[in-house]
Amino acid sequence: MSNKIEFVKREQLKEKPDPKNLGFGQHFTDYMLSYDYDKDKGWHDLKIVPYGPIEISPAAQGIHYGQSVFEGLKAYKHGDDIVLFRPDQNFKRINNSLERINMPKIDEEELLEGLKQLVDVERDWVPEGEGQSLYIRPVVFATEGTLGVHASHNYKLLIILSPSGSYYGGGSLSPTKIYVEDEYVRAVRGGTGFAKTAGNYAASLLAQTQANKEGWDQVLWLDGVERKYVEEVGSMNIFFVINGKLVTPKLDGSILPGITRKSIIELAKKLGYEVEERHVAIDELIELHDKGELEEVFGAGTAAVISPVGKLKYEDREITINNFETGETTQKLYDHYVGIQSGKIEDPNGWRVVVPKY
Ligand code: COI
C-alpha cells in the first residue's frame, strides 16, 4: 500500500516546544494516526487527524477490563532525512501483544506505511539535539461500550508523536539506582509479561512509587514464582557484564522481548563479546559483586536507550557497581548503538528506515 491516506487538516498548527526543555512524553505534535476496528468491517478508516481529545463511551471495555496494548519506537533527524529505527520489529511485536489479549491483529505493512506518512507530515517536529528524537507511541484499546466481560467487538488504534529528550532526565548516561523488588511481582509464565499490555505497567506502579519514595529510580523485578531470578526493570531490559561476558535474563514468557535488548545482543556479538541469555539469580549477582566479578550493569529500552546502573538494593544489601560510573562496555555499546540510530556510523544491518517525502 503506498496510496496517500486521508489527511484531515487542523485549522491552526501548534507552537513548538523549547528544544532545550523537551523532557520525555510531555509534548505532542499537530497530528496523529487513527484507525478503527469493528467486527463487520475489520480494520478501516486509516487516517491522519488533528492530535486532540477523542470521545469514547464511559462503558468502553478498554477502560474497565484493560484490553489495551502499546508500543514505543523513535524517529531521528539525519541531515534532511527522517529515519525510523527498526519499525518492523515494533509492528511484529504489537501483533504478538494483540493476539495475547484477544484483540484483532493489524496489517504490519499497512500500518508502517501509515506511520511513514504521519511522520512525513510532522518532519519539522523531529528534534535534532544530542539524545533527542521523536518518540512514537502506537496504542490500541477496546472501545465497545458494554459491561459483559468478553473480547470487545470494537477497537481504536492511535499513533501519537512526542518530541523527546532523555527518559531519566539527568542525561542519557547518568547511572541509575535500582531497587530489587522482593514483595510484589510483575508477571508469571503463562501470563502477559511478554506482551506490551497496559496492565503490566499498571501492576508495576505501586512498587515503583514506593521505590521512588526511598530514593530509587526504578524497580528490578524478580520472577513471579520463586522470586529468585532477575527479569526486567520497569521500563527496560537488564544486562550484566560478568568477567567481560554480557549476560541477560533469557526470554521465557514473562519478560518483554525488547527491541533494544535484541539489537544490543546482535551488536555485542558483532563487536566480539560473548553473550549469554540465561536465568540469573539475584543471589548469584550479589556473590559475583562480592568477588569483584560483576563489572557493569545496564538497562536497555527504547525510551531509556542504554542506561548504566550504579547501585542495586536487595533486601538489606546495597551494592555499588563500577564506582557508580559508566563502565567501558556500557559506553562502547552505547556509542555504537546511538551512533547507528543517529546516523553517525554505518548501519550494516539495515536497521534504519528512511521516511519518504510523499
Ligand atoms: C519504551 O521504551 O518505549 C517503553 O515503552 C517503556 C516505557 C516508556 C513504558
Short mmCIF file of C-alpha atoms and ligand atoms in Angstrom, two decimals:
data_model
loop_
_atom_site.label_atom_id
_atom_site.label_comp_id
_atom_site.label_asym_id
_atom_site.label_seq_id
_atom_site.Cartn_x
_atom_site.Cartn_y
_atom_site.Cartn_z
CA MET A 1 0.00 0.00 0.00
CA SER A 2 1.55 3.31 -0.97
CA ASN A 3 -1.54 5.43 -1.71
CA LYS A 4 -1.83 8.55 0.33
CA ILE A 5 -4.19 8.09 3.23
CA GLU A 6 -6.89 10.59 4.18
CA PHE A 7 -5.46 13.68 5.87
CA VAL A 8 -7.78 15.84 7.97
CA LYS A 9 -6.03 19.19 8.49
CA ARG A 10 -6.31 21.30 11.62
CA GLU A 11 -7.06 24.99 11.44
CA GLN A 12 -4.03 26.18 13.31
CA LEU A 13 -0.72 24.50 13.93
CA LYS A 14 0.64 24.42 17.49
CA GLU A 15 3.63 26.29 18.77
CA LYS A 16 6.69 24.01 19.01
CA PRO A 17 8.20 23.44 22.48
CA ASP A 18 11.55 24.83 23.58
CA PRO A 19 14.07 22.23 22.30
CA LYS A 20 16.18 22.78 25.44
CA ASN A 21 13.38 21.57 27.74
CA LEU A 22 11.69 18.70 25.99
CA GLY A 23 11.63 16.09 28.77
CA PHE A 24 10.06 12.75 27.86
CA GLY A 25 6.49 12.39 26.58
CA GLN A 26 5.45 15.91 27.58
CA HIS A 27 4.69 17.47 24.20
CA PHE A 28 2.68 16.15 21.28
CA THR A 29 2.69 17.09 17.61
CA ASP A 30 -0.15 18.53 15.49
CA TYR A 31 -1.42 15.24 14.11
CA MET A 32 -1.96 11.60 14.98
CA LEU A 33 -2.82 8.44 13.06
CA SER A 34 -6.24 6.96 13.72
CA TYR A 35 -7.61 3.53 12.74
CA ASP A 36 -10.86 1.85 13.76
CA TYR A 37 -11.98 -1.73 14.03
CA ASP A 38 -15.37 -3.30 14.15
CA LYS A 39 -16.44 -6.88 13.79
CA ASP A 40 -18.07 -6.41 10.38
CA LYS A 41 -15.63 -4.06 8.65
CA GLY A 42 -12.40 -5.22 10.27
CA TRP A 43 -9.73 -2.50 10.50
CA HIS A 44 -10.89 0.51 8.49
CA ASP A 45 -10.65 4.29 8.14
CA LEU A 46 -6.89 4.71 8.47
CA LYS A 47 -6.32 8.45 8.51
CA ILE A 48 -4.21 11.31 9.79
CA VAL A 49 -6.24 13.59 12.05
CA PRO A 50 -5.51 16.54 14.36
CA TYR A 51 -3.99 15.46 17.69
CA GLY A 52 -6.54 16.06 20.43
CA PRO A 53 -9.12 14.57 22.80
CA ILE A 54 -11.22 11.71 21.49
CA GLU A 55 -14.71 10.70 22.52
CA ILE A 56 -15.24 7.21 23.94
CA SER A 57 -18.08 5.52 25.76
CA PRO A 58 -17.85 5.63 29.58
CA ALA A 59 -18.53 1.88 29.34
CA ALA A 60 -15.64 1.24 26.92
CA GLN A 61 -14.23 -2.20 27.64
CA GLY A 62 -10.65 -0.95 27.39
CA ILE A 63 -11.12 1.27 30.45
CA HIS A 64 -12.89 -1.36 32.54
CA TYR A 65 -11.11 -4.57 31.65
CA GLY A 66 -7.74 -3.36 30.38
CA GLN A 67 -7.83 -4.62 26.80
CA SER A 68 -5.09 -2.25 25.72
CA VAL A 69 -1.62 -2.66 24.23
CA PHE A 70 1.01 -0.18 23.14
CA GLU A 71 4.43 0.21 21.52
CA GLY A 72 7.33 2.65 21.58
CA LEU A 73 9.77 3.50 18.79
CA LYS A 74 11.72 6.53 17.64
CA ALA A 75 12.42 8.72 14.61
CA TYR A 76 15.68 10.63 14.22
CA LYS A 77 16.79 13.55 12.08
CA HIS A 78 19.75 12.75 9.80
CA GLY A 79 20.51 15.92 7.85
CA ASP A 80 17.47 16.36 5.59
CA ASP A 81 16.20 12.86 6.21
CA ILE A 82 13.96 11.45 8.91
CA VAL A 83 14.82 7.90 9.87
CA LEU A 84 12.86 5.28 11.81
CA PHE A 85 14.73 2.64 13.82
CA ARG A 86 13.66 -1.00 13.19
CA PRO A 87 9.92 -0.17 12.93
CA ASP A 88 9.14 -3.63 11.51
CA GLN A 89 10.09 -5.11 14.90
CA ASN A 90 7.56 -2.95 16.74
CA PHE A 91 4.71 -3.85 14.43
CA LYS A 92 5.60 -7.52 14.71
CA ARG A 93 5.57 -7.23 18.49
CA ILE A 94 2.30 -5.29 18.59
CA ASN A 95 0.67 -8.20 16.78
CA ASN A 96 2.03 -10.64 19.39
CA SER A 97 0.63 -8.39 22.13
CA LEU A 98 -2.74 -8.04 20.37
CA GLU A 99 -3.00 -11.78 19.96
CA ARG A 100 -2.25 -12.42 23.65
CA ILE A 101 -5.13 -10.34 24.90
CA ASN A 102 -7.55 -11.45 22.22
CA MET A 103 -7.53 -8.30 20.09
CA PRO A 104 -7.59 -8.25 16.27
CA LYS A 105 -4.18 -8.14 14.58
CA ILE A 106 -3.18 -5.35 12.22
CA ASP A 107 -1.58 -5.46 8.78
CA GLU A 108 2.03 -4.60 9.69
CA GLU A 109 2.93 -3.19 6.26
CA GLU A 110 -0.17 -1.04 6.04
CA LEU A 111 0.41 0.42 9.47
CA LEU A 112 4.07 1.09 8.78
CA GLU A 113 3.07 2.92 5.60
CA GLY A 114 0.54 4.97 7.61
CA LEU A 115 3.22 5.80 10.18
CA LYS A 116 5.65 6.94 7.48
CA GLN A 117 3.01 9.29 6.04
CA LEU A 118 2.27 10.67 9.51
CA VAL A 119 5.95 11.25 10.29
CA ASP A 120 6.41 12.87 6.87
CA VAL A 121 3.69 15.39 7.76
CA GLU A 122 5.39 16.03 11.11
CA ARG A 123 9.02 16.13 9.96
CA ASP A 124 9.52 19.64 11.41
CA TRP A 125 8.76 18.21 14.87
CA VAL A 126 11.70 15.80 14.91
CA PRO A 127 14.25 17.35 17.28
CA GLU A 128 17.93 17.21 16.39
CA GLY A 129 19.74 17.83 19.68
CA GLU A 130 22.05 15.27 21.28
CA GLY A 131 19.98 12.41 22.75
CA GLN A 132 16.72 13.77 21.29
CA SER A 133 14.27 12.04 18.99
CA LEU A 134 10.62 11.91 18.03
CA TYR A 135 9.15 9.25 20.33
CA ILE A 136 6.38 7.33 18.56
CA ARG A 137 3.64 5.77 20.66
CA PRO A 138 1.15 3.40 18.97
CA VAL A 139 -1.71 2.33 21.27
CA VAL A 140 -4.70 0.03 20.65
CA PHE A 141 -7.66 -0.23 23.03
CA ALA A 142 -11.16 -1.69 23.23
CA THR A 143 -13.98 0.79 22.66
CA GLU A 144 -17.12 -1.33 22.81
CA GLY A 145 -19.43 0.29 25.34
CA THR A 146 -20.87 -2.73 27.15
CA LEU A 147 -20.08 -4.24 30.52
CA GLY A 148 -20.16 -8.01 29.95
CA VAL A 149 -16.65 -9.42 30.19
CA HIS A 150 -15.78 -10.63 26.69
CA ALA A 151 -13.38 -9.69 23.90
CA SER A 152 -14.60 -6.32 22.62
CA HIS A 153 -16.09 -6.04 19.14
CA ASN A 154 -14.71 -2.55 18.59
CA TYR A 155 -11.22 -1.11 18.91
CA LYS A 156 -9.31 2.07 18.19
CA LEU A 157 -5.68 2.38 17.22
CA LEU A 158 -3.86 5.70 17.57
CA ILE A 159 -0.29 6.65 16.87
CA ILE A 160 0.80 9.80 18.68
CA LEU A 161 4.17 11.53 18.40
CA SER A 162 6.18 13.25 21.10
CA PRO A 163 9.45 15.17 20.55
CA SER A 164 11.51 13.95 23.49
CA GLY A 165 14.86 14.06 25.27
CA SER A 166 16.33 11.61 27.76
CA TYR A 167 13.88 9.36 29.67
CA TYR A 168 15.55 9.79 33.06
CA GLY A 169 16.14 13.49 32.67
CA GLY A 170 19.67 13.51 34.01
CA GLY A 171 21.30 12.85 30.59
CA SER A 172 21.47 9.51 28.84
CA LEU A 173 24.45 8.06 30.61
CA SER A 174 23.89 9.11 34.23
CA PRO A 175 23.92 5.95 36.38
CA THR A 176 20.57 4.98 37.90
CA LYS A 177 19.76 3.47 41.29
CA ILE A 178 17.64 0.33 41.18
CA TYR A 179 15.57 -1.34 43.91
CA VAL A 180 15.24 -5.13 43.59
CA GLU A 181 11.57 -5.79 44.39
CA ASP A 182 11.07 -8.81 46.65
CA GLU A 183 7.42 -8.38 47.62
CA TYR A 184 5.37 -7.58 44.52
CA VAL A 185 5.78 -9.39 41.19
CA ARG A 186 5.18 -8.14 37.67
CA ALA A 187 4.48 -11.28 35.66
CA VAL A 188 4.46 -15.05 35.59
CA ARG A 189 4.97 -17.52 32.76
CA GLY A 190 1.64 -18.07 31.00
CA GLY A 191 0.56 -14.51 31.85
CA THR A 192 1.06 -11.36 29.79
CA GLY A 193 4.66 -10.46 30.73
CA PHE A 194 6.00 -10.91 27.19
CA ALA A 195 3.30 -8.65 25.71
CA LYS A 196 3.24 -4.86 25.89
CA THR A 197 -0.12 -4.63 27.61
CA ALA A 198 -1.22 -1.62 29.65
CA GLY A 199 -2.00 -3.93 32.60
CA ASN A 200 1.65 -4.97 33.00
CA TYR A 201 2.57 -1.37 33.60
CA ALA A 202 -0.38 -0.75 35.95
CA ALA A 203 0.78 -3.73 38.03
CA SER A 204 4.24 -2.16 38.36
CA LEU A 205 3.25 1.25 39.68
CA LEU A 206 2.85 0.66 43.41
CA ALA A 207 6.30 -0.86 43.74
CA GLN A 208 7.74 1.87 41.52
CA THR A 209 6.18 4.62 43.69
CA GLN A 210 7.45 3.03 46.90
CA ALA A 211 10.94 2.66 45.44
CA ASN A 212 10.91 6.30 44.27
CA LYS A 213 9.92 7.47 47.78
CA GLU A 214 13.01 5.75 49.15
CA GLY A 215 15.26 7.41 46.57
CA TRP A 216 15.46 4.60 43.97
CA ASP A 217 14.87 5.37 40.30
CA GLN A 218 13.36 2.09 39.15
CA VAL A 219 12.40 -1.39 40.26
CA LEU A 220 14.12 -4.60 39.13
CA TRP A 221 11.57 -7.42 39.05
CA LEU A 222 12.27 -10.95 40.19
CA ASP A 223 10.47 -13.97 38.73
CA GLY A 224 6.91 -14.39 39.96
CA VAL A 225 7.25 -17.96 41.24
CA GLU A 226 10.48 -18.29 43.23
CA ARG A 227 11.35 -14.57 43.47
CA LYS A 228 14.89 -15.63 42.82
CA TYR A 229 15.76 -14.83 39.20
CA VAL A 230 16.00 -11.31 37.83
CA GLU A 231 13.64 -10.46 34.98
CA GLU A 232 13.50 -6.82 33.86
CA VAL A 233 13.36 -3.23 35.09
CA GLY A 234 10.18 -1.10 34.93
CA SER A 235 10.94 0.44 31.56
CA MET A 236 13.85 -1.60 30.21
CA ASN A 237 15.57 -4.98 29.97
CA ILE A 238 18.67 -5.59 32.06
CA PHE A 239 22.24 -6.63 31.16
CA PHE A 240 25.22 -7.60 33.33
CA VAL A 241 28.89 -7.60 32.41
CA ILE A 242 30.42 -10.55 34.24
CA ASN A 243 34.11 -11.24 33.69
CA GLY A 244 33.95 -9.49 30.32
CA LYS A 245 30.92 -11.50 29.18
CA LEU A 246 27.49 -9.96 28.52
CA VAL A 247 24.73 -11.77 30.42
CA THR A 248 20.98 -11.06 30.24
CA PRO A 249 17.91 -12.92 31.52
CA LYS A 250 16.57 -15.30 28.89
CA LEU A 251 13.10 -14.78 27.45
CA ASP A 252 10.80 -17.42 28.78
CA GLY A 253 7.37 -15.82 28.59
CA SER A 254 7.35 -13.37 31.47
CA ILE A 255 9.93 -10.89 30.15
CA LEU A 256 9.32 -8.27 27.45
CA PRO A 257 11.30 -9.14 24.29
CA GLY A 258 12.82 -5.68 23.98
CA ILE A 259 13.89 -4.46 20.55
CA THR A 260 16.79 -2.60 22.15
CA ARG A 261 17.64 -5.84 24.01
CA LYS A 262 17.68 -7.78 20.74
CA SER A 263 19.70 -5.08 18.96
CA ILE A 264 22.28 -4.90 21.78
CA ILE A 265 22.73 -8.68 21.70
CA GLU A 266 23.25 -8.61 17.92
CA LEU A 267 25.59 -5.64 18.12
CA ALA A 268 27.64 -7.02 21.05
CA LYS A 269 28.22 -10.30 19.19
CA LYS A 270 29.45 -8.34 16.15
CA LEU A 271 31.79 -6.40 18.41
CA GLY A 272 33.26 -9.69 19.64
CA TYR A 273 31.55 -10.06 23.02
CA GLU A 274 30.37 -13.40 24.27
CA VAL A 275 26.66 -13.08 25.10
CA GLU A 276 24.74 -15.40 27.38
CA GLU A 277 20.94 -15.45 27.71
CA ARG A 278 20.16 -17.45 30.82
CA HIS A 279 18.47 -17.41 34.21
CA VAL A 280 20.36 -15.06 36.54
CA ALA A 281 19.70 -15.43 40.27
CA ILE A 282 19.86 -12.29 42.39
CA ASP A 283 21.98 -14.19 44.95
CA GLU A 284 24.48 -15.04 42.20
CA LEU A 285 24.77 -11.34 41.32
CA ILE A 286 25.44 -10.35 44.93
CA GLU A 287 28.07 -13.10 45.20
CA LEU A 288 29.72 -12.03 41.93
CA HIS A 289 29.77 -8.46 43.17
CA ASP A 290 31.44 -9.52 46.42
CA LYS A 291 34.10 -11.38 44.44
CA GLY A 292 34.63 -8.32 42.20
CA GLU A 293 33.29 -10.11 39.12
CA LEU A 294 30.13 -8.11 38.49
CA GLU A 295 31.80 -5.45 36.41
CA GLU A 296 28.90 -3.48 34.96
CA VAL A 297 25.11 -3.40 34.92
CA PHE A 298 22.96 -1.51 32.41
CA GLY A 299 19.38 -1.33 31.26
CA ALA A 300 18.27 -1.24 27.64
CA GLY A 301 14.96 0.02 26.27
CA THR A 302 13.58 2.26 23.52
CA ALA A 303 12.81 5.18 25.80
CA ALA A 304 15.75 4.62 28.17
CA VAL A 305 18.23 3.69 25.36
CA ILE A 306 21.21 2.27 27.32
CA SER A 307 21.22 3.31 30.91
CA PRO A 308 24.01 2.37 33.34
CA VAL A 309 23.00 1.10 36.77
CA GLY A 310 25.19 2.47 39.56
CA LYS A 311 23.53 0.94 42.61
CA LEU A 312 21.35 -2.07 43.40
CA LYS A 313 19.45 -2.64 46.63
CA TYR A 314 18.26 -6.15 47.52
CA GLU A 315 16.84 -6.90 50.98
CA ASP A 316 19.37 -5.40 53.40
CA ARG A 317 22.25 -5.21 50.88
CA GLU A 318 23.11 -2.15 48.86
CA ILE A 319 25.82 -2.66 46.26
CA THR A 320 27.62 -0.09 44.15
CA ILE A 321 28.53 -1.07 40.62
CA ASN A 322 31.74 0.17 38.99
CA ASN A 323 32.10 3.06 41.48
CA PHE A 324 28.78 4.49 40.27
CA GLU A 325 30.39 5.25 36.93
CA THR A 326 29.54 4.27 33.36
CA GLY A 327 31.62 1.20 32.51
CA GLU A 328 33.74 0.63 29.42
CA THR A 329 31.45 -1.98 27.85
CA THR A 330 28.31 0.06 28.53
CA GLN A 331 29.94 3.11 26.96
CA LYS A 332 31.17 1.15 23.92
CA LEU A 333 27.76 -0.40 23.27
CA TYR A 334 26.07 2.97 23.81
CA ASP A 335 28.40 4.70 21.33
CA HIS A 336 27.80 2.08 18.65
CA TYR A 337 24.08 1.80 19.22
CA VAL A 338 23.40 5.53 19.38
CA GLY A 339 25.88 6.06 16.54
CA ILE A 340 23.75 3.82 14.29
CA GLN A 341 20.50 5.44 15.42
CA SER A 342 21.76 8.97 14.95
CA GLY A 343 23.37 8.25 11.59
CA LYS A 344 26.91 8.94 12.83
CA ILE A 345 28.16 5.46 11.99
CA GLU A 346 27.38 2.88 9.34
CA ASP A 347 24.29 0.72 9.55
CA PRO A 348 25.42 -2.66 8.18
CA ASN A 349 22.20 -4.39 9.32
CA GLY A 350 19.72 -2.08 7.59
CA TRP A 351 18.09 -1.05 10.88
CA ARG A 352 17.44 2.50 9.69
CA VAL A 353 14.38 3.13 7.53
CA VAL A 354 14.21 6.49 5.75
CA VAL A 355 10.77 8.16 5.72
CA PRO A 356 9.89 9.06 2.11
CA LYS A 357 8.88 12.58 1.13
CA TYR A 358 5.36 11.99 -0.13
C1 COI B 1 9.66 2.23 25.69
O1 COI B 1 10.85 2.10 25.99
O2 COI B 1 9.31 2.67 24.59
C2 COI B 1 8.63 1.86 26.64
O3 COI B 1 7.58 1.53 26.20
C3 COI B 1 8.95 1.92 28.07
C4 COI B 1 8.17 2.91 28.88
C5 COI B 1 8.31 4.33 28.48
C6 COI B 1 6.77 2.48 29.12
#
